[in-house]
Amino acid sequence: MTQLTPSEPNRMNPTTTALTQEALLAKINQFEQQFAARSFNDALISGQQLVEILPNNPQIHFYLALVFNNLNLFDQAYMQQLEAIRLKPDESIYHYNAATYADIMGNALRAMLHYQRCIHIDPNHADALWNYSEHLRLDGHIKMAIECLHKLIALGKDHYGKFYNRLIACYALLEQYSTQTAELYQKLLNDPEDHIARWGFALDELKNERFESGFAFYNRRFESSALNNAYCYDFPYPLWDGVFHKGQTLLIHGEQGLGDEMMFLSTMNELLAEAQHTGTRIVIACKPALVRLFALSFPNTTVFAHKYETPALEVAQLPISAQLPMGHLLQRYRKSIADFDANRHPFLVADAARIAHYDERIKIQGREAKDGRRRFRVGLMWGTVSAEAVQRFVRFANKKSIALSLFSEFEDVIDEVEFISLQNHERGAEAALLPELHIVDFSLDQTDFYDTAALMCNLDLVITIDTSIAHLAGGLGLETWVPLPKLADWRYGKKRDTSYWYEGTHLFRQTKADHWNDVLDNMHTQLKARVQKNQKDAASKHKK
């Protein structure tokens, strides 16, 4: 703790000017000793008294903020730090500490501004450069993140844990660093304990459509669960060795998000075809919202609700021979793009009675009830919410989402199009934000994906951001348009405009990070053409 010095008498609180210099120094000394001894509850009392006496001393506010921080009172720490900044706005450490408090509070944007200011004041502030580089990376400002990391190398400050893992994660996103990426991976993968490098390498291989090696490394994803949100329940059964034995029961269980589980089970019919030859029984343990859909789509399986933290209790009653996380199926059945090409067909099924139910509901709730005219039906999914309250997942959810107001240019096709919301209850009410599109809302009716599938089978086109709805639409074989952020997920490849997972799924990519205008302009143009084609087809059919 840097020695505190009292402010000049004319800057003291007028109500405390009677305090002698000796008494003031004693109070400061007491605060310093309590802080040094980590007696933070006592230091809090002393610090608050000193703030009353010396309200214009930035050091007092700075150290009182540290006391709040050590007491896990981060909101108060941040507010106290702001007071120090107000009094001395050009002190780099003040902005650095404010940034760390904001980070802890989950206020990433405010943290970034403080790191930025800290680096402006002190361009060589290593900790600020390190922390700021991660914010820049997560927000997609890759070149700026690399600049921060290169600056740290120049300063000889590359000692931070997993420094080169972060650097290679940035390199891998830019074509110009392909050589450096390969060289760094060659070095990092030699460390058997570097799980982060293996996960990053898996994603890089998959993004470049090198599936055999990519899925081999992908199978080690549980080593990096905190990083990738892939968690596997420790079932008391051996991992399946890939060999079918007569009469065995094989458990295939979920591990990630709703969309992931649907994507993984695009391989299920291939597994069932192999299992049939030996009479192997397949049991699926999946997220509750998928149980009815999977039970209908894969009638020769037994399906139970399961989450990695709360496994299906019914499974324990079955004679399970072996188990396999769903994602492991990809290494077996998707070794090359040819494997995808041969199996890019619908695998999910919707209930016929529920399809008819939603057809009737669309007619009643939409404009067809007024004029009897069936319009071209377009499903819209514009926003998602991260299932995990972790900053990197929340940020990625925001990057994928599109403000509904940006769809306003679609108004000129409204006479020919019935827009149907595919949002769930969390964001369904947003349909009211763009009344010009007359969006038909079923968000409060959707209880699981069995119902959502039935609703979607009444649509002529699905427009959805990268979320579980994209996988549901693809699995059902529906014509689907997916607008993608500049730095899209590995499963969409780098440059392709169609999905290798699903027939009929087209990709619309941002050309500039965080800018959706070009994407929406493109979709708008194609939607108008699609509607015109639909009108011509309808006219030709009517003439016949």
Coordinates of N, CA and C in Angstrom, one line a residue, residues 112-199:
M112 N -14.3 -2.2 -20.9 CA -13.5 -1.9 -22.1 C -13.2 -0.5 -22.2
L113 N -14.1 0.4 -21.8 CA -13.8 1.8 -21.9 C -12.7 2.2 -20.9
H114 N -12.7 1.6 -19.7 CA -11.7 1.9 -18.7 C -10.3 1.3 -19.1
Y115 N -10.3 0.1 -19.7 CA -9.0 -0.4 -20.2 C -8.5 0.4 -21.3
Q116 N -9.4 0.9 -22.2 CA -8.9 1.7 -23.3 C -8.3 3.0 -22.7
R117 N -8.9 3.6 -21.7 CA -8.4 4.9 -21.1 C -7.1 4.6 -20.4
C118 N -7.0 3.5 -19.7 CA -5.8 3.1 -19.0 C -4.6 3.0 -20.0
I119 N -4.8 2.3 -21.2 CA -3.8 2.1 -22.2 C -3.4 3.5 -22.9
H120 N -4.4 4.3 -23.0 CA -4.2 5.7 -23.6 C -3.2 6.4 -22.7
I121 N -3.4 6.3 -21.4 CA -2.5 7.0 -20.4 C -1.2 6.4 -20.4
D122 N -1.2 5.0 -20.3 CA 0.0 4.3 -20.2 C 0.0 3.1 -21.2
P123 N 0.6 3.4 -22.4 CA 0.5 2.4 -23.5 C 1.2 1.1 -23.2
N124 N 2.0 1.1 -22.2 CA 2.8 -0.1 -21.8 C 2.2 -0.8 -20.6
H125 N 1.0 -0.5 -20.2 CA 0.3 -1.2 -19.0 C 0.0 -2.6 -19.4
A126 N 0.8 -3.5 -19.0 CA 0.7 -4.9 -19.5 C -0.6 -5.6 -19.1
D127 N -1.0 -5.5 -17.9 CA -2.2 -6.1 -17.4 C -3.5 -5.6 -18.2
A128 N -3.5 -4.3 -18.4 CA -4.6 -3.7 -19.2 C -4.6 -4.2 -20.6
L129 N -3.4 -4.3 -21.3 CA -3.3 -4.8 -22.6 C -3.8 -6.3 -22.7
W130 N -3.4 -7.1 -21.7 CA -3.8 -8.5 -21.6 C -5.3 -8.6 -21.5
N131 N -5.9 -7.9 -20.5 CA -7.3 -8.0 -20.3 C -8.2 -7.5 -21.5
Y132 N -7.7 -6.3 -22.0 CA -8.4 -5.7 -23.1 C -8.4 -6.6 -24.3
S133 N -7.3 -7.3 -24.6 CA -7.2 -8.1 -25.7 C -8.3 -9.2 -25.7
E134 N -8.6 -9.7 -24.6 CA -9.7 -10.7 -24.5 C -11.0 -10.1 -24.8
H135 N -11.3 -9.0 -24.3 CA -12.5 -8.3 -24.6 C -12.6 -8.0 -26.1
L136 N -11.6 -7.6 -26.7 CA -11.6 -7.3 -28.1 C -11.8 -8.6 -28.9
R137 N -11.2 -9.7 -28.5 CA -11.3 -11.0 -29.2 C -12.8 -11.4 -29.1
L138 N -13.4 -11.4 -27.9 CA -14.7 -11.8 -27.7 C -15.7 -11.0 -28.5
D139 N -15.4 -9.7 -28.7 CA -16.3 -8.8 -29.5 C -16.0 -8.9 -31.0
G140 N -15.0 -9.7 -31.4 CA -14.8 -9.8 -32.8 C -13.8 -8.8 -33.4
H141 N -13.2 -8.0 -32.6 CA -12.2 -7.0 -33.0 C -10.8 -7.7 -33.0
I142 N -10.6 -8.6 -33.9 CA -9.5 -9.5 -33.9 C -8.2 -8.9 -34.2
K143 N -8.1 -8.0 -35.2 CA -6.9 -7.3 -35.5 C -6.4 -6.4 -34.3
M144 N -7.3 -5.8 -33.6 CA -6.9 -5.0 -32.5 C -6.5 -5.9 -31.3
A145 N -7.1 -7.0 -31.1 CA -6.7 -8.0 -30.1 C -5.2 -8.4 -30.4
I146 N -5.0 -8.7 -31.6 CA -3.6 -9.2 -32.0 C -2.6 -8.1 -31.8
E147 N -3.0 -6.8 -32.0 CA -2.1 -5.7 -31.8 C -1.7 -5.6 -30.3
C148 N -2.7 -5.8 -29.4 CA -2.4 -5.8 -28.0 C -1.4 -6.9 -27.6
L149 N -1.7 -8.1 -28.2 CA -0.8 -9.3 -27.8 C 0.6 -9.1 -28.4
H150 N 0.7 -8.6 -29.6 CA 2.0 -8.3 -30.2 C 2.8 -7.2 -29.4
K151 N 2.0 -6.3 -28.9 CA 2.7 -5.3 -28.0 C 3.2 -5.9 -26.7
L152 N 2.5 -6.9 -26.2 CA 3.0 -7.5 -25.0 C 4.2 -8.4 -25.3
I153 N 4.3 -9.0 -26.5 CA 5.5 -9.7 -26.9 C 6.7 -8.8 -27.0
A154 N 6.4 -7.6 -27.6 CA 7.5 -6.6 -27.7 C 8.0 -6.1 -26.4
L155 N 7.1 -6.1 -25.4 CA 7.5 -5.6 -24.0 C 8.1 -6.8 -23.2
G156 N 8.1 -8.0 -23.8 CA 8.6 -9.1 -23.1 C 7.7 -9.6 -22.0
K157 N 6.4 -9.3 -22.2 CA 5.4 -9.7 -21.2 C 4.4 -10.8 -21.7
D158 N 5.0 -11.8 -22.3 CA 4.2 -12.9 -22.8 C 4.1 -14.0 -21.8
H159 N 4.2 -13.7 -20.5 CA 4.2 -14.7 -19.4 C 2.8 -15.1 -18.9
Y160 N 1.8 -14.4 -19.4 CA 0.4 -14.7 -18.9 C 0.0 -16.1 -19.3
G161 N -0.7 -16.7 -18.4 CA -1.2 -18.1 -18.6 C -1.9 -18.2 -19.9
K162 N -1.6 -19.2 -20.7 CA -2.2 -19.5 -22.0 C -2.2 -18.3 -23.0
F163 N -1.1 -17.5 -22.8 CA -0.9 -16.4 -23.7 C -1.0 -16.8 -25.2
Y164 N -0.2 -17.8 -25.6 CA -0.2 -18.2 -27.0 C -1.4 -18.9 -27.4
N165 N -2.2 -19.5 -26.5 CA -3.5 -20.0 -26.8 C -4.4 -18.9 -27.3
R166 N -4.4 -17.8 -26.6 CA -5.2 -16.6 -27.0 C -4.7 -16.1 -28.3
L167 N -3.4 -16.0 -28.5 CA -2.9 -15.4 -29.7 C -3.3 -16.3 -30.9
I168 N -3.2 -17.6 -30.8 CA -3.5 -18.5 -31.9 C -5.0 -18.5 -32.1
A169 N -5.8 -18.3 -31.1 CA -7.3 -18.2 -31.3 C -7.6 -17.0 -32.2
C170 N -6.8 -16.0 -32.1 CA -7.0 -14.8 -32.9 C -6.4 -15.0 -34.3
Y171 N -5.2 -15.6 -34.4 CA -4.6 -15.9 -35.7 C -5.5 -16.8 -36.5
A172 N -6.2 -17.8 -35.9 CA -7.0 -18.7 -36.7 C -8.2 -18.1 -37.3
L173 N -8.5 -16.9 -36.9 CA -9.7 -16.3 -37.5 C -9.4 -15.4 -38.7
L174 N -8.1 -15.2 -39.0 CA -7.7 -14.3 -40.1 C -6.8 -15.1 -41.0
E175 N -7.1 -15.1 -42.3 CA -6.4 -15.8 -43.3 C -4.9 -15.4 -43.4
Q176 N -4.6 -14.2 -43.1 CA -3.3 -13.7 -43.3 C -2.3 -14.3 -42.3
Y177 N -2.9 -14.9 -41.2 CA -2.0 -15.5 -40.2 C -2.0 -17.1 -40.3
S178 N -2.4 -17.6 -41.4 CA -2.5 -19.1 -41.5 C -1.2 -19.8 -41.2
T179 N -0.1 -19.2 -41.7 CA 1.3 -19.8 -41.5 C 1.6 -19.8 -40.0
Q180 N 1.4 -18.6 -39.3 CA 1.6 -18.5 -37.9 C 0.7 -19.5 -37.1
T181 N -0.5 -19.6 -37.6 CA -1.4 -20.5 -36.9 C -0.9 -22.0 -36.9
A182 N -0.5 -22.4 -38.1 CA 0.0 -23.8 -38.2 C 1.2 -24.0 -37.3
E183 N 2.2 -23.0 -37.3 CA 3.4 -23.2 -36.6 C 3.1 -23.2 -35.1
L184 N 2.2 -22.3 -34.6 CA 1.9 -22.3 -33.2 C 1.2 -23.6 -32.7
Y185 N 0.3 -24.1 -33.5 CA -0.4 -25.3 -33.1 C 0.6 -26.5 -33.0
Q186 N 1.5 -26.5 -34.0 CA 2.6 -27.6 -33.9 C 3.3 -27.5 -32.6
K187 N 3.5 -26.3 -32.1 CA 4.3 -26.2 -30.9 C 3.4 -26.5 -29.6
L188 N 2.2 -26.0 -29.6 CA 1.3 -26.1 -28.5 C 0.8 -27.5 -28.3
L189 N 0.5 -28.2 -29.4 CA 0.0 -29.6 -29.3 C 1.0 -30.6 -28.7
N190 N 2.2 -30.2 -28.6 CA 3.2 -31.1 -28.0 C 3.1 -31.2 -26.5
D191 N 2.3 -30.2 -25.9 CA 2.1 -30.2 -24.5 C 0.9 -31.1 -24.2
P192 N 1.0 -32.2 -23.6 CA -0.1 -33.1 -23.3 C -1.1 -32.5 -22.3
E193 N -0.7 -31.5 -21.6 CA -1.6 -30.9 -20.7 C -2.4 -29.6 -21.2
D194 N -2.1 -29.3 -22.5 CA -2.7 -28.1 -23.0 C -4.0 -28.4 -23.7
H195 N -5.0 -28.5 -22.9 CA -6.4 -28.9 -23.4 C -6.9 -27.8 -24.2
I196 N -6.6 -26.5 -23.9 CA -7.2 -25.4 -24.7 C -6.6 -25.5 -26.1
A197 N -5.4 -25.8 -26.3 CA -4.8 -25.9 -27.6 C -5.5 -27.0 -28.4
R198 N -5.8 -28.1 -27.8 CA -6.5 -29.2 -28.5 C -7.9 -28.8 -28.9
W199 N -8.6 -28.1 -28.0 CA -9.9 -27.6 -28.4 C -9.9 -26.6 -29.5

